[in-house]
Coordinates of C-alpha atoms and ligand atoms in Angstrom, one line a residue:
X266 CA -15.0 28.2 14.5
X267 CA -13.5 25.8 12.0
X268 CA -16.8 24.0 11.4
X269 CA -18.6 27.5 10.5
X270 CA -15.9 28.2 8.2
X271 CA -16.3 24.8 6.4
X272 CA -20.4 25.2 6.7
X273 CA -19.9 28.4 4.7
X274 CA -17.3 27.1 2.0
X275 CA -19.7 24.0 1.4
X276 CA -22.7 25.5 1.5
X277 CA -21.5 28.2 -1.3
X278 CA -21.7 27.3 -5.2
X279 CA -18.8 28.6 -6.4
X280 CA -16.5 30.9 -4.9
X281 CA -16.9 33.2 -1.7
X282 CA -14.3 35.7 -0.8
X283 CA -12.2 36.0 2.5
X284 CA -13.7 39.0 3.4
X285 CA -17.5 37.7 3.3
X286 CA -16.5 35.0 5.3
X287 CA -15.1 37.5 8.0
X288 CA -18.2 39.5 7.9
X289 CA -20.4 36.6 8.6
X290 CA -18.1 35.6 11.2
X291 CA -17.0 38.5 12.8
X292 CA -13.6 37.6 12.4
X293 CA -10.6 39.3 10.7
X294 CA -9.8 38.3 7.0
X295 CA -6.1 37.0 8.2
X296 CA -8.0 34.6 10.9
X297 CA -10.0 33.3 7.9
X298 CA -6.9 32.9 6.1
X299 CA -4.9 31.1 8.9
X300 CA -8.0 28.6 8.6
X301 CA -8.2 28.1 5.2
X302 CA -4.4 27.0 5.4
X303 CA -4.7 24.5 8.1
X304 CA -7.8 22.9 6.3
X305 CA -5.5 22.3 3.3
X306 CA -2.7 20.8 5.6
X307 CA -5.5 18.6 6.9
X308 CA -6.2 17.3 3.3
X309 CA -9.4 19.7 2.7
X310 CA -9.0 20.6 -1.0
X311 CA -10.3 24.2 -1.0
X312 CA -9.1 26.1 -4.3
X313 CA -8.0 30.2 -3.7
X314 CA -8.5 32.5 -6.8
X315 CA -7.1 36.0 -6.4
X316 CA -10.4 38.5 -6.5
X317 CA -12.6 35.5 -6.2
X318 CA -12.0 33.9 -2.9
X319 CA -12.2 30.2 -1.7
X320 CA -14.2 27.2 -3.1
X321 CA -14.5 24.1 -1.5
X322 CA -13.6 21.2 -3.6
X323 CA -13.4 18.0 -1.2
X324 CA -12.8 16.6 2.2
X325 CA -10.2 14.5 3.1
X326 CA -9.8 10.9 2.5
X327 CA -10.5 9.1 5.8
X328 CA -10.1 5.7 5.8
X329 CA -13.0 4.0 7.8
X330 CA -13.9 0.6 8.9
X331 CA -17.5 0.9 7.5
X332 CA -16.6 2.0 4.2
X333 CA -14.0 -0.9 4.4
X334 CA -16.7 -3.4 5.5
X335 CA -19.1 -2.1 3.0
X336 CA -16.9 -3.1 0.0
X337 CA -16.1 -6.5 1.4
X338 CA -17.3 -10.2 0.0
X339 CA -14.5 -12.2 1.8
X340 CA -15.1 -15.0 4.6
X341 CA -12.7 -14.0 7.0
X342 CA -10.1 -11.5 5.7
X343 CA -10.8 -8.0 6.9
X344 CA -14.1 -9.3 9.2
X345 CA -12.0 -7.8 12.2
X346 CA -10.4 -4.5 11.9
X347 CA -7.9 -2.6 13.8
X348 CA -7.6 1.2 13.2
X349 CA -5.0 3.5 14.5
X350 CA -4.9 7.2 13.3
X351 CA -1.2 6.8 14.3
X352 CA 1.0 3.9 15.2
X353 CA 5.1 2.9 14.8
X354 CA 4.2 0.2 12.6
X355 CA 1.0 -2.1 11.6
X356 CA 3.2 -4.8 11.4
X357 CA 4.1 -4.6 15.1
X358 CA 0.6 -4.2 16.1
X359 CA -0.6 -7.3 14.0
X360 CA 2.4 -8.9 16.1
X361 CA 1.3 -7.6 19.5
X362 CA -2.4 -8.8 18.7
X363 CA -1.4 -12.3 17.4
X364 CA -4.5 -13.7 19.4
X365 CA -7.0 -11.9 17.4
X366 CA -9.1 -13.9 14.8
X367 CA -7.1 -15.3 11.3
X368 CA -7.4 -12.5 8.6
X369 CA -7.9 -9.3 11.2
X370 CA -6.4 -6.2 9.1
X371 CA -4.5 -3.6 11.3
X372 CA -4.8 0.1 9.4
X373 CA -2.8 3.3 10.2
X374 CA -3.7 6.8 9.0
X375 CA 0.4 7.5 9.6
X376 CA 3.4 5.1 10.6
X377 CA 6.3 6.7 12.3
X378 CA 8.2 3.8 12.2
X379 CA 7.1 2.2 8.9
X380 CA 9.1 -0.9 8.3
X381 CA 10.6 -2.1 4.6
X382 CA 12.5 -5.0 3.8
X383 CA 16.0 -5.8 4.7
X384 CA 16.0 -3.4 7.9
X385 CA 15.1 -0.3 5.7
X386 CA 12.3 2.1 6.6
X387 CA 9.1 3.0 4.7
X388 CA 7.9 6.5 4.3
X389 CA 4.5 6.1 5.4
X390 CA 2.8 10.0 5.3
X391 CA -0.3 10.6 6.9
X392 CA -3.7 11.0 4.7
X393 CA -2.4 9.5 1.3
X394 CA -1.4 5.9 1.3
X395 CA -2.5 2.6 2.9
X396 CA -0.5 1.1 5.8
X397 CA -1.5 -2.2 6.6
X398 CA -0.8 -5.6 7.9
X399 CA -2.9 -8.9 7.4
X400 CA -2.6 -11.5 10.4
X401 CA -2.6 -15.0 9.2
X402 CA -2.6 -18.5 10.7
X403 CA -2.1 -20.7 7.8
X404 CA -1.5 -24.4 8.2
X405 CA 1.5 -24.8 6.1
X406 CA 5.1 -25.2 6.7
X407 CA 7.4 -22.2 7.8
X408 CA 9.4 -22.7 4.6
X409 CA 6.7 -22.0 2.6
X410 CA 5.4 -18.5 4.1
X411 CA 7.4 -16.6 1.6
X412 CA 5.1 -17.7 -0.6
X413 CA 2.2 -15.6 0.7
X414 CA 4.0 -12.8 -0.4
X415 CA 3.8 -13.7 -3.8
X416 CA -0.1 -14.3 -3.1
X417 CA -0.3 -10.5 -1.6
X418 CA 1.6 -9.0 -4.7
X419 CA -0.6 -10.9 -7.3
X420 CA -3.7 -9.5 -5.1
X421 CA -2.4 -5.7 -5.1
X422 CA -1.7 -6.0 -8.5
X423 CA -5.5 -6.9 -9.5
X424 CA -6.9 -4.5 -6.9
X425 CA -4.9 -1.1 -8.4
X426 CA -5.0 -2.2 -12.3
X427 CA -3.1 1.0 -13.8
X428 CA -1.4 -1.7 -15.6
X429 CA 0.6 -2.3 -12.3
X430 CA 3.2 -5.4 -12.4
X431 CA 5.0 -7.5 -10.2
X432 CA 8.7 -7.2 -9.7
X433 CA 9.7 -10.4 -8.6
X434 CA 9.1 -11.5 -6.2
X435 CA 6.5 -8.6 -4.4
X436 CA 7.4 -5.1 -5.5
X437 CA 4.5 -3.8 -7.5
X438 CA 5.8 -1.1 -10.1
X439 CA 4.2 0.8 -12.6
X440 CA 6.3 2.5 -15.6
X441 CA 9.6 1.3 -13.9
X442 CA 8.3 2.9 -10.6
X443 CA 7.6 1.3 -7.0
X444 CA 4.1 1.8 -6.0
X445 CA 3.6 -0.7 -3.4
X446 CA 6.0 -2.9 -0.9
X447 CA 5.3 -6.0 0.9
X448 CA 6.9 -7.4 4.1
X449 CA 5.8 -10.7 5.3
X450 CA 7.0 -11.4 8.8
X451 CA 6.1 -14.6 11.0
X452 CA 6.6 -16.3 14.4
X453 CA 6.9 -20.1 14.2
X454 CA 8.1 -23.6 15.9
X455 CA 10.9 -25.6 14.2
X456 CA 7.7 -26.9 12.1
X457 CA 4.7 -24.9 12.9
X458 CA 4.0 -21.6 12.3
X459 CA 2.2 -19.6 15.0
X460 CA 1.1 -16.5 12.8
X461 CA 2.3 -14.8 9.5
X462 CA 1.8 -11.0 9.4
X463 CA 1.8 -9.8 5.6
X464 CA 2.5 -5.8 5.7
X465 CA 1.3 -4.3 2.2
X466 CA 2.1 -0.5 1.6
X467 CA 0.2 1.1 -1.1
X468 CA 1.2 4.8 -2.6
X469 CA -2.3 6.1 -3.1
X470 CA -2.7 9.6 -3.4
X471 CA 0.7 11.3 -3.0
X472 CA 1.1 14.2 -5.4
X473 CA 4.9 13.8 -5.6
X474 CA 7.9 12.6 -3.8
X475 CA 11.1 13.7 -2.3
X476 CA 14.8 13.2 -2.3
X477 CA 16.0 9.9 -2.9
X478 CA 12.4 8.7 -3.5
X479 CA 11.7 11.2 -6.1
X480 CA 12.7 9.0 -8.9
X481 CA 12.0 5.2 -7.4
X482 CA 8.3 5.7 -6.3
X483 CA 4.8 6.7 -7.4
X484 CA 1.5 6.7 -6.4
X485 CA -1.9 6.0 -8.4
X486 CA -2.9 9.6 -8.3
X487 CA 0.7 10.2 -10.0
X488 CA -0.4 7.0 -12.7
X489 CA -3.7 8.1 -13.3
X490 CA -4.3 11.6 -12.4
X491 CA -7.1 11.3 -10.1
X492 CA -7.4 10.6 -6.4
X493 CA -9.0 7.5 -4.8
X494 CA -11.1 6.7 -2.0
X495 CA -8.6 4.7 0.1
X496 CA -11.1 2.8 2.1
X497 CA -12.2 1.4 -1.5
X498 CA -9.1 0.2 -2.3
X499 CA -8.7 -1.4 0.5
X500 CA -11.9 -3.5 0.7
X501 CA -11.0 -4.7 -3.3
X502 CA -7.6 -5.3 -2.0
X503 CA -8.8 -7.7 0.8
X504 CA -11.3 -9.2 -1.8
X505 CA -8.6 -10.0 -4.0
X506 CA -6.3 -11.4 -1.0
X507 CA -8.6 -13.7 0.0
X508 CA -9.4 -15.2 -3.5
X509 CA -5.8 -16.1 -4.0
X510 CA -4.9 -16.8 -0.5
X511 CA -7.5 -19.4 -0.3
X512 CA -6.6 -21.0 -3.7
X513 CA -3.1 -21.4 -2.5
X514 CA -3.9 -22.8 0.9
X515 CA -6.2 -25.6 -1.0
X516 CA -3.9 -26.3 -4.3
X517 CA -0.5 -24.7 -3.6
X518 CA 1.3 -21.6 -5.6
X519 CA 0.7 -23.8 -8.6
X520 CA -3.2 -22.7 -8.5
X521 CA -2.0 -18.9 -9.0
X522 CA 1.3 -19.2 -11.0
X523 CA 0.4 -18.7 -14.5
X524 CA -1.5 -15.5 -13.4
X525 CA 1.1 -14.1 -11.4
X526 CA 3.9 -14.9 -14.1
X527 CA 1.5 -12.8 -16.3
X528 CA 2.0 -9.9 -14.4
X529 CA 5.5 -10.4 -13.5
X530 CA 7.4 -7.9 -15.4
X531 CA 11.1 -9.6 -14.4
X532 CA 10.5 -12.8 -16.4
X533 CA 12.7 -12.2 -19.5
X534 CA 15.0 -9.8 -18.2
X535 CA 18.6 -9.6 -18.2
X536 CA 18.9 -9.4 -13.9
X537 CA 21.8 -8.9 -11.3
X538 CA 21.0 -11.5 -8.7
X539 CA 23.1 -10.2 -5.7
X540 CA 24.2 -12.6 -3.2
X541 CA 25.9 -11.8 -0.2
X542 CA 29.6 -12.5 -1.6
X543 CA 28.9 -12.5 -5.3
X544 CA 26.7 -11.0 -8.4
X545 CA 25.5 -13.4 -11.1
X546 CA 24.2 -11.8 -14.1
X547 CA 21.8 -14.1 -16.3
X548 CA 18.1 -13.7 -17.8
X549 CA 15.2 -14.7 -15.5
X550 CA 13.3 -17.2 -17.4
X551 CA 10.4 -18.8 -15.1
X552 CA 9.2 -19.2 -11.9
X553 CA 8.7 -22.6 -10.5
X554 CA 6.1 -23.9 -8.1
X555 CA 7.9 -23.2 -4.8
X556 CA 7.8 -19.5 -5.7
X557 CA 12.0 -19.5 -6.8
X558 CA 13.1 -17.3 -10.1
X559 CA 15.1 -19.2 -12.4
X560 CA 17.8 -17.6 -13.8
X561 CA 20.0 -18.3 -16.7
X562 CA 23.6 -17.4 -16.2
X563 CA 26.8 -18.6 -18.1
X564 CA 27.2 -21.9 -15.8
X565 CA 23.3 -23.0 -16.4
X566 CA 20.1 -22.2 -15.1
X567 CA 20.2 -20.9 -11.1
X568 CA 17.3 -21.3 -8.7
X569 CA 16.8 -18.2 -6.6
X570 CA 14.5 -18.1 -3.6
X571 CA 12.8 -14.9 -2.6
X572 CA 14.6 -13.7 0.4
X573 CA 17.8 -14.8 -0.1
X574 CA 18.9 -12.5 -2.9
X575 CA 18.0 -8.8 -4.4
X576 CA 17.3 -9.1 -7.5
X577 CA 18.1 -5.8 -9.9
X578 CA 17.2 -5.5 -13.8
X579 CA 20.9 -4.9 -15.1
X580 CA 19.2 -1.6 -17.3
X581 CA 17.6 -0.1 -13.8
X582 CA 15.3 -1.0 -10.9
X583 CA 12.9 -3.1 -12.5
Ligands
LIG858 C1 9.7 -3.0 1.0 O1 10.7 -2.5 1.7 O2 9.2 -2.9 -0.2 C2 8.5 -3.6 2.2 C3 7.4 -2.3 2.2 C4 6.3 -3.0 3.4 C5 5.5 -1.5 3.8 C6 4.3 -1.9 4.6 S1 3.5 -0.6 5.2 C7 2.4 -1.7 6.4 C8 3.5 -2.7 6.8 N1 3.9 -1.8 7.7 C9 5.2 -1.6 8.0 O3 5.8 -1.0 8.9 N2 5.5 -2.3 6.9 C10 4.6 -2.9 6.1

């Protein structure tokens, strides 16, 4: 029945009344209404207008491996894709499959236990965001792994455009609100990396945010007024990621630092650097070749390593 109703809607130019659909399919108008309600919950866009009926607008945006692969121009990033309709967190899926090839990507439509940084959760609703993790096997010292988060931040910024900027080290923001978070984890020996998982979450087609996220989070839809095909954004992002990641592996962070700094909104701002037992206020003046933020404080310049502390703008989140 579901497909029959969808076919009628799709094959109608303009509006069709619930009554007409019910007559054609020999079901009640209430049954038609229930199906339409369910379609809307599943992400179909169907307009309902009193005295006119229903009009089909668009099918839900579904992420597919074929669509992603079609837009890729990478050598190894995204060449193996693991898709999940639902999973706990894509970072854990990547870890559980760490014998998969370098550059494999793990994507979920919905995460039930999305992980944020500092032990926080990450809200990952169905059908509207990009929740994915890239499995990497770089030949670099474990202490340099946090730099991959900066590489990912720059790649996200380039892929989504829309005047997005980086809040050092790796939050992507638009108009002072967060649109993307990055969580990099690794498994290593003392001086050798087994693997790195770079988890990236992007708010794409959300129309609004609730509760504590309402003031802090935004989405590509909210910022641009139009919806995006998420597979296309994933391909773009993986292309950008490979470009900057290879530069980083070949020549270190210095190879991408100028571009990173150009997109970094933290520089030039007054920030609070929150250590475990003290907070220092100063001005963020530079980022060095290790990816550390240089903050000019009362006692001179301090170097802040990503992961070590939390940096907050003194006039708000950014
Ligand atoms: C942050 O707190 O800013 C980091 C958020 C990272 C979210 C992404 S979504 C894909 C991957 N899977 C997770 O559970 N977390 C990361």
